[in-house]
């Protein structure tokens, strides 16, 4: 049985269970005896709470995926509260990262946002990937799939959606099989719909399956990676970064402006990009040829107390993330919103865009951006 079919069956069964539980919990007393309803719900909760931790996390992710497909309102809120009602959520340290509070909309589920309660960063990133897939699907649904995407020359909205959805399935396959060597994305079954108009639902299903599989996996488990961190935990971060950038691509293609990005989520995406650049063949060599040893590029986030200091040399570069009070005068300084800086590094904005304040050696900045083009 393929991974995609396994995920689809698991999601269908979860949706059926969610519907049944909601129906029992809200059923009129004349239709179902209250004592019988309570006994059934307690029994179901006891069974589910007794599952191994990994399986509880996977089921929790599936409940969330099902809930997010519903329109906002009491029905969605009830489904979002099922995991807590059935004891699927493990006790967490209040000092841990972030968890979506029961009844809130996980479309805001990016690590670090203010309306999140404690959750470990790996699980939060998995949730955020599924949530951003919903946002992406909402943007492209109903639009002409043949619409050109100017920030991805030669691509249409259909190409962009297929690329993002293929990334979910590729990463899930790598983790599911615990791949130790590179697997080409084109070698992973996509089960792509015949009609591009069906791509948004296909994208949502794949992102939900990805989130469920990755949440159930050991974040520190070894797996082949195209970047600096060959562990499972790198993939939700990587796919979340892809989601942020490609959501902006879709919004720009449809004549709009990219929506605001949570600064902490965008900052983590910048961290991951800087860590991965030396491992990407088509950026490693141009970086080695920049010939500006010792030169410093500083990226400052005006919506957060954060700067990235990039020091060129040694056939590449090193980088640190610190506070805006870091001393020293860099060769080039760029300041902007954290999300805008992420999109600048991905060439979604030009360096001379009025969103940014720049000073210093602007030719060096242009050379850096050209060398790191993905």
GROMACS .gro file of C-alpha atoms in nm:
model
  374
    1UNK     CA    1   0.000   0.000   0.000
    2UNK     CA    2   0.144   0.339  -0.097
    3UNK     CA    3   0.222   0.608   0.161
    4UNK     CA    4  -0.034   0.834  -0.007
    5UNK     CA    5  -0.310   0.570   0.016
    6UNK     CA    6  -0.222   0.493   0.377
    7UNK     CA    7  -0.242   0.862   0.462
    8UNK     CA    8  -0.572   0.905   0.276
    9UNK     CA    9  -0.730   0.607   0.456
   10UNK     CA   10  -0.608   0.729   0.794
   11UNK     CA   11  -0.751   1.074   0.727
   12UNK     CA   12  -1.085   0.934   0.607
   13UNK     CA   13  -1.119   0.717   0.919
   14UNK     CA   14  -1.025   1.009   1.141
   15UNK     CA   15  -1.286   1.228   0.976
   16UNK     CA   16  -1.550   0.959   1.027
   17UNK     CA   17  -1.452   0.923   1.395
   18UNK     CA   18  -1.459   1.300   1.442
   19UNK     CA   19  -1.807   1.319   1.290
   20UNK     CA   20  -1.930   1.034   1.508
   21UNK     CA   21  -1.788   1.178   1.828
   22UNK     CA   22  -1.931   1.522   1.755
   23UNK     CA   23  -2.271   1.373   1.675
   24UNK     CA   24  -2.277   1.172   2.000
   25UNK     CA   25  -2.161   1.466   2.209
   26UNK     CA   26  -2.426   1.701   2.069
   27UNK     CA   27  -2.707   1.453   2.018
   28UNK     CA   28  -3.054   1.536   2.154
   29UNK     CA   29  -3.144   1.344   2.472
   30UNK     CA   30  -3.450   1.200   2.303
   31UNK     CA   31  -3.236   1.045   2.031
   32UNK     CA   32  -2.958   0.903   2.250
   33UNK     CA   33  -2.971   0.839   2.624
   34UNK     CA   34  -2.725   1.079   2.797
   35UNK     CA   35  -2.579   0.805   3.018
   36UNK     CA   36  -2.510   0.590   2.712
   37UNK     CA   37  -2.347   0.883   2.533
   38UNK     CA   38  -2.123   0.961   2.831
   39UNK     CA   39  -2.025   0.596   2.871
   40UNK     CA   40  -1.937   0.567   2.501
   41UNK     CA   41  -1.735   0.888   2.499
   42UNK     CA   42  -1.544   0.790   2.814
   43UNK     CA   43  -1.467   0.449   2.670
   44UNK     CA   44  -1.345   0.598   2.344
   45UNK     CA   45  -1.134   0.850   2.529
   46UNK     CA   46  -0.980   0.578   2.747
   47UNK     CA   47  -0.889   0.374   2.438
   48UNK     CA   48  -0.734   0.665   2.251
   49UNK     CA   49  -0.546   0.796   2.554
   50UNK     CA   50  -0.389   0.454   2.592
   51UNK     CA   51  -0.223   0.467   2.251
   52UNK     CA   52   0.158   0.508   2.236
   53UNK     CA   53   0.272   0.870   2.243
   54UNK     CA   54   0.373   0.873   1.876
   55UNK     CA   55   0.033   0.742   1.768
   56UNK     CA   56  -0.148   0.995   1.988
   57UNK     CA   57   0.050   1.275   1.822
   58UNK     CA   58  -0.032   1.140   1.477
   59UNK     CA   59  -0.403   1.117   1.560
   60UNK     CA   60  -0.396   1.468   1.706
   61UNK     CA   61  -0.246   1.595   1.378
   62UNK     CA   62  -0.517   1.419   1.177
   63UNK     CA   63  -0.794   1.566   1.394
   64UNK     CA   64  -0.648   1.911   1.328
   65UNK     CA   65  -0.626   1.850   0.954
   66UNK     CA   66  -0.991   1.745   0.944
   67UNK     CA   67  -1.096   2.045   1.153
   68UNK     CA   68  -0.915   2.294   0.934
   69UNK     CA   69  -1.121   2.190   0.634
   70UNK     CA   70  -1.437   2.312   0.807
   71UNK     CA   71  -1.556   2.671   0.798
   72UNK     CA   72  -1.492   2.879   1.107
   73UNK     CA   73  -1.754   2.829   1.376
   74UNK     CA   74  -1.866   2.596   1.656
   75UNK     CA   75  -1.823   2.283   1.443
   76UNK     CA   76  -1.458   2.354   1.376
   77UNK     CA   77  -1.399   2.451   1.740
   78UNK     CA   78  -1.546   2.122   1.861
   79UNK     CA   79  -1.319   1.922   1.630
   80UNK     CA   80  -1.015   2.122   1.741
   81UNK     CA   81  -1.100   2.036   2.101
   82UNK     CA   82  -1.121   1.659   2.045
   83UNK     CA   83  -0.754   1.591   2.112
   84UNK     CA   84  -0.770   1.757   2.453
   85UNK     CA   85  -1.101   1.588   2.536
   86UNK     CA   86  -0.956   1.245   2.461
   87UNK     CA   87  -0.625   1.299   2.635
   88UNK     CA   88  -0.418   1.288   2.315
   89UNK     CA   89  -0.210   1.588   2.412
   90UNK     CA   90   0.087   1.505   2.630
   91UNK     CA   91   0.163   1.720   2.935
   92UNK     CA   92   0.398   2.001   2.831
   93UNK     CA   93   0.633   2.236   3.008
   94UNK     CA   94   0.490   2.590   3.003
   95UNK     CA   95   0.838   2.713   2.912
   96UNK     CA   96   0.840   2.504   2.593
   97UNK     CA   97   0.784   2.663   2.254
   98UNK     CA   98   0.425   2.681   2.129
   99UNK     CA   99   0.095   2.491   2.097
  100UNK     CA  100  -0.229   2.593   1.939
  101UNK     CA  101  -0.482   2.639   2.216
  102UNK     CA  102  -0.792   2.420   2.177
  103UNK     CA  103  -1.057   2.607   1.984
  104UNK     CA  104  -0.816   2.849   1.815
  105UNK     CA  105  -0.753   2.860   1.442
  106UNK     CA  106  -0.419   2.690   1.360
  107UNK     CA  107  -0.385   2.904   1.047
  108UNK     CA  108  -0.189   3.121   1.290
  109UNK     CA  109   0.011   2.817   1.393
  110UNK     CA  110   0.357   2.946   1.318
  111UNK     CA  111   0.612   2.894   1.595
  112UNK     CA  112   0.628   3.190   1.827
  113UNK     CA  113   0.304   3.371   1.755
  114UNK     CA  114   0.134   3.528   2.053
  115UNK     CA  115  -0.189   3.326   2.044
  116UNK     CA  116  -0.013   2.992   2.089
  117UNK     CA  117   0.021   2.796   2.410
  118UNK     CA  118   0.315   2.561   2.484
  119UNK     CA  119   0.418   2.302   2.225
  120UNK     CA  120   0.754   2.160   2.125
  121UNK     CA  121   0.905   2.335   1.820
  122UNK     CA  122   0.900   2.024   1.598
  123UNK     CA  123   0.527   1.966   1.646
  124UNK     CA  124   0.453   2.336   1.608
  125UNK     CA  125   0.640   2.344   1.277
  126UNK     CA  126   0.447   2.039   1.154
  127UNK     CA  127   0.118   2.209   1.244
  128UNK     CA  128   0.233   2.526   1.071
  129UNK     CA  129   0.312   2.344   0.745
  130UNK     CA  130  -0.044   2.206   0.733
  131UNK     CA  131  -0.189   2.547   0.824
  132UNK     CA  132   0.007   2.728   0.555
  133UNK     CA  133  -0.106   2.473   0.297
  134UNK     CA  134  -0.461   2.577   0.378
  135UNK     CA  135  -0.370   2.942   0.337
  136UNK     CA  136  -0.201   2.870   0.004
  137UNK     CA  137  -0.499   2.668  -0.120
  138UNK     CA  138  -0.736   2.948  -0.020
  139UNK     CA  139  -0.532   3.195  -0.226
  140UNK     CA  140  -0.514   2.987  -0.546
  141UNK     CA  141  -0.853   2.816  -0.532
  142UNK     CA  142  -1.074   2.947  -0.811
  143UNK     CA  143  -0.787   3.126  -0.986
  144UNK     CA  144  -0.685   3.031  -1.339
  145UNK     CA  145  -0.419   2.757  -1.299
  146UNK     CA  146  -0.245   2.897  -1.608
  147UNK     CA  147  -0.178   3.232  -1.437
  148UNK     CA  148   0.196   3.314  -1.472
  149UNK     CA  149   0.402   3.346  -1.155
  150UNK     CA  150   0.640   3.640  -1.215
  151UNK     CA  151   0.865   3.553  -0.919
  152UNK     CA  152   0.916   3.201  -1.063
  153UNK     CA  153   0.979   3.272  -1.433
  154UNK     CA  154   0.824   3.013  -1.663
  155UNK     CA  155   0.592   2.876  -1.395
  156UNK     CA  156   0.215   2.896  -1.367
  157UNK     CA  157   0.002   2.873  -1.055
  158UNK     CA  158  -0.052   2.506  -1.138
  159UNK     CA  159   0.326   2.451  -1.152
  160UNK     CA  160   0.373   2.633  -0.823
  161UNK     CA  161   0.102   2.431  -0.647
  162UNK     CA  162   0.236   2.105  -0.786
  163UNK     CA  163   0.590   2.197  -0.673
  164UNK     CA  164   0.481   2.274  -0.318
  165UNK     CA  165   0.264   1.963  -0.293
  166UNK     CA  166   0.541   1.745  -0.436
  167UNK     CA  167   0.770   1.878  -0.163
  168UNK     CA  168   0.530   1.757   0.107
  169UNK     CA  169   0.513   1.409  -0.044
  170UNK     CA  170   0.888   1.389  -0.108
  171UNK     CA  171   0.979   1.489   0.247
  172UNK     CA  172   0.719   1.253   0.396
  173UNK     CA  173   0.858   0.968   0.184
  174UNK     CA  174   1.213   1.036   0.304
  175UNK     CA  175   1.108   1.031   0.669
  176UNK     CA  176   0.868   0.738   0.630
  177UNK     CA  177   1.139   0.523   0.468
  178UNK     CA  178   1.423   0.667   0.682
  179UNK     CA  179   1.617   0.729   0.363
  180UNK     CA  180   1.994   0.733   0.405
  181UNK     CA  181   2.068   0.845   0.049
  182UNK     CA  182   1.915   1.106  -0.178
  183UNK     CA  183   1.581   1.021  -0.335
  184UNK     CA  184   1.487   1.230  -0.636
  185UNK     CA  185   1.151   1.407  -0.601
  186UNK     CA  186   1.044   1.273  -0.940
  187UNK     CA  187   1.082   0.917  -0.807
  188UNK     CA  188   0.815   0.969  -0.540
  189UNK     CA  189   0.452   0.894  -0.642
  190UNK     CA  190   0.247   1.213  -0.643
  191UNK     CA  191  -0.104   1.080  -0.720
  192UNK     CA  192  -0.156   1.411  -0.897
  193UNK     CA  193  -0.515   1.489  -1.006
  194UNK     CA  194  -0.579   1.504  -1.380
  195UNK     CA  195  -0.728   1.854  -1.354
  196UNK     CA  196  -0.516   2.140  -1.215
  197UNK     CA  197  -0.831   2.287  -1.059
  198UNK     CA  198  -0.816   1.995  -0.812
  199UNK     CA  199  -0.460   2.075  -0.708
  200UNK     CA  200  -0.556   2.285  -0.401
  201UNK     CA  201  -0.738   1.993  -0.233
  202UNK     CA  202  -0.454   1.760  -0.333
  203UNK     CA  203  -0.210   2.003  -0.170
  204UNK     CA  204  -0.409   2.014   0.155
  205UNK     CA  205  -0.430   1.634   0.173
  206UNK     CA  206  -0.056   1.594   0.119
  207UNK     CA  207   0.033   1.858   0.376
  208UNK     CA  208  -0.194   1.694   0.633
  209UNK     CA  209  -0.037   1.354   0.569
  210UNK     CA  210   0.311   1.509   0.590
  211UNK     CA  211   0.227   1.673   0.923
  212UNK     CA  212   0.085   1.352   1.071
  213UNK     CA  213   0.385   1.142   0.965
  214UNK     CA  214   0.644   1.394   1.080
  215UNK     CA  215   0.473   1.458   1.414
  216UNK     CA  216   0.479   1.085   1.487
  217UNK     CA  217   0.848   1.054   1.399
  218UNK     CA  218   1.143   1.105   1.631
  219UNK     CA  219   1.264   1.460   1.556
  220UNK     CA  220   1.623   1.353   1.618
  221UNK     CA  221   1.598   1.046   1.394
  222UNK     CA  222   1.863   1.037   1.119
  223UNK     CA  223   1.749   1.083   0.760
  224UNK     CA  224   1.915   1.207   0.443
  225UNK     CA  225   1.891   1.582   0.408
  226UNK     CA  226   1.986   1.831   0.134
  227UNK     CA  227   2.101   2.076   0.400
  228UNK     CA  228   2.304   2.111   0.715
  229UNK     CA  229   2.091   1.901   0.952
  230UNK     CA  230   2.043   1.532   0.853
  231UNK     CA  231   1.763   1.471   1.101
  232UNK     CA  232   1.386   1.445   1.082
  233UNK     CA  233   1.338   1.778   1.258
  234UNK     CA  234   1.488   1.970   0.965
  235UNK     CA  235   1.203   1.883   0.729
  236UNK     CA  236   0.910   2.068   0.891
  237UNK     CA  237   1.133   2.377   0.913
  238UNK     CA  238   1.237   2.337   0.549
  239UNK     CA  239   0.882   2.285   0.424
  240UNK     CA  240   0.758   2.575   0.635
  241UNK     CA  241   1.018   2.802   0.473
  242UNK     CA  242   0.905   2.677   0.131
  243UNK     CA  243   0.545   2.745   0.230
  244UNK     CA  244   0.617   3.103   0.335
  245UNK     CA  245   0.801   3.186   0.014
  246UNK     CA  246   0.561   3.015  -0.224
  247UNK     CA  247   0.257   3.164  -0.054
  248UNK     CA  248   0.412   3.502  -0.132
  249UNK     CA  249   0.468   3.385  -0.492
  250UNK     CA  250   0.099   3.301  -0.527
  251UNK     CA  251  -0.015   3.630  -0.373
  252UNK     CA  252   0.213   3.829  -0.604
  253UNK     CA  253   0.098   3.629  -0.909
  254UNK     CA  254  -0.260   3.722  -0.836
  255UNK     CA  255  -0.180   4.090  -0.823
  256UNK     CA  256  -0.156   4.135  -0.450
  257UNK     CA  257   0.106   4.198  -0.186
  258UNK     CA  258   0.241   3.916   0.028
  259UNK     CA  259   0.068   3.902   0.363
  260UNK     CA  260   0.265   3.975   0.680
  261UNK     CA  261   0.482   3.695   0.814
  262UNK     CA  262   0.525   3.620   1.181
  263UNK     CA  263   0.873   3.759   1.267
  264UNK     CA  264   0.983   3.457   1.471
  265UNK     CA  265   0.872   3.213   1.203
  266UNK     CA  266   1.045   3.417   0.933
  267UNK     CA  267   1.359   3.446   1.149
  268UNK     CA  268   1.381   3.069   1.183
  269UNK     CA  269   1.343   3.041   0.806
  270UNK     CA  270   1.634   3.285   0.759
  271UNK     CA  271   1.843   3.078   1.002
  272UNK     CA  272   1.772   2.761   0.808
  273UNK     CA  273   1.850   2.922   0.472
  274UNK     CA  274   2.185   3.057   0.592
  275UNK     CA  275   2.274   2.720   0.744
  276UNK     CA  276   2.186   2.534   0.423
  277UNK     CA  277   2.346   2.762   0.160
  278UNK     CA  278   2.696   2.607   0.188
  279UNK     CA  279   2.544   2.263   0.120
  280UNK     CA  280   2.366   2.364  -0.201
  281UNK     CA  281   2.591   2.286  -0.500
  282UNK     CA  282   2.482   2.578  -0.717
  283UNK     CA  283   2.538   2.833  -0.437
  284UNK     CA  284   2.850   2.690  -0.270
  285UNK     CA  285   3.077   2.750  -0.570
  286UNK     CA  286   2.965   3.109  -0.647
  287UNK     CA  287   3.002   3.193  -0.276
  288UNK     CA  288   3.358   3.061  -0.279
  289UNK     CA  289   3.437   3.293  -0.569
  290UNK     CA  290   3.308   3.617  -0.416
  291UNK     CA  291   3.663   3.719  -0.317
  292UNK     CA  292   3.566   3.954  -0.034
  293UNK     CA  293   3.738   3.780   0.258
  294UNK     CA  294   3.661   3.950   0.586
  295UNK     CA  295   3.377   4.161   0.450
  296UNK     CA  296   3.067   4.172   0.671
  297UNK     CA  297   2.706   4.189   0.556
  298UNK     CA  298   2.454   4.273   0.825
  299UNK     CA  299   2.082   4.207   0.797
  300UNK     CA  300   1.877   4.385   1.062
  301UNK     CA  301   1.512   4.306   1.138
  302UNK     CA  302   1.333   4.625   1.230
  303UNK     CA  303   1.034   4.437   1.378
  304UNK     CA  304   1.251   4.229   1.612
  305UNK     CA  305   1.566   4.274   1.817
  306UNK     CA  306   1.757   4.060   1.570
  307UNK     CA  307   2.049   4.094   1.330
  308UNK     CA  308   2.229   3.840   1.115
  309UNK     CA  309   2.600   3.906   1.069
  310UNK     CA  310   2.752   3.732   0.766
  311UNK     CA  311   3.132   3.726   0.740
  312UNK     CA  312   3.272   3.629   0.402
  313UNK     CA  313   3.590   3.427   0.364
  314UNK     CA  314   3.740   3.081   0.379
  315UNK     CA  315   3.577   2.978   0.057
  316UNK     CA  316   3.230   3.067   0.180
  317UNK     CA  317   3.094   3.253   0.481
  318UNK     CA  318   3.011   3.221   0.848
  319UNK     CA  319   2.714   3.377   1.018
  320UNK     CA  320   2.578   3.460   1.360
  321UNK     CA  321   2.241   3.576   1.482
  322UNK     CA  322   2.249   3.838   1.755
  323UNK     CA  323   2.087   4.154   1.883
  324UNK     CA  324   2.050   4.487   1.709
  325UNK     CA  325   2.302   4.637   1.953
  326UNK     CA  326   2.586   4.426   1.809
  327UNK     CA  327   2.891   4.654   1.767
  328UNK     CA  328   3.095   4.713   1.456
  329UNK     CA  329   3.044   4.873   1.118
  330UNK     CA  330   2.967   4.621   0.842
  331UNK     CA  331   3.065   4.653   0.478
  332UNK     CA  332   2.696   4.661   0.392
  333UNK     CA  333   2.389   4.703   0.612
  334UNK     CA  334   2.032   4.611   0.511
  335UNK     CA  335   1.734   4.676   0.735
  336UNK     CA  336   1.374   4.564   0.686
  337UNK     CA  337   1.096   4.354   0.832
  338UNK     CA  338   1.196   3.996   0.913
  339UNK     CA  339   0.958   3.852   0.656
  340UNK     CA  340   1.076   4.104   0.397
  341UNK     CA  341   1.439   4.005   0.461
  342UNK     CA  342   1.346   3.640   0.407
  343UNK     CA  343   1.182   3.727   0.075
  344UNK     CA  344   1.483   3.940  -0.021
  345UNK     CA  345   1.715   3.645   0.036
  346UNK     CA  346   1.486   3.439  -0.187
  347UNK     CA  347   1.484   3.717  -0.452
  348UNK     CA  348   1.112   3.783  -0.419
  349UNK     CA  349   1.202   4.147  -0.357
  350UNK     CA  350   1.483   4.344  -0.520
  351UNK     CA  351   1.752   4.492  -0.298
  352UNK     CA  352   1.653   4.844  -0.402
  353UNK     CA  353   1.291   4.791  -0.301
  354UNK     CA  354   1.173   5.080  -0.078
  355UNK     CA  355   1.093   4.825   0.194
  356UNK     CA  356   1.463   4.819   0.277
  357UNK     CA  357   1.708   5.072   0.413
  358UNK     CA  358   2.058   5.005   0.277
  359UNK     CA  359   2.401   5.152   0.334
  360UNK     CA  360   2.760   5.064   0.255
  361UNK     CA  361   2.894   4.858  -0.034
  362UNK     CA  362   2.579   4.792  -0.234
  363UNK     CA  363   2.776   4.619  -0.509
  364UNK     CA  364   2.882   4.358  -0.253
  365UNK     CA  365   2.517   4.308  -0.157
  366UNK     CA  366   2.426   4.255  -0.524
  367UNK     CA  367   2.714   4.009  -0.563
  368UNK     CA  368   2.602   3.815  -0.255
  369UNK     CA  369   2.244   3.795  -0.376
  370UNK     CA  370   2.356   3.681  -0.720
  371UNK     CA  371   2.583   3.413  -0.572
  372UNK     CA  372   2.310   3.273  -0.345
  373UNK     CA  373   2.028   3.264  -0.601
  374UNK     CA  374   1.831   2.944  -0.550
   0.00000   0.00000   0.00000
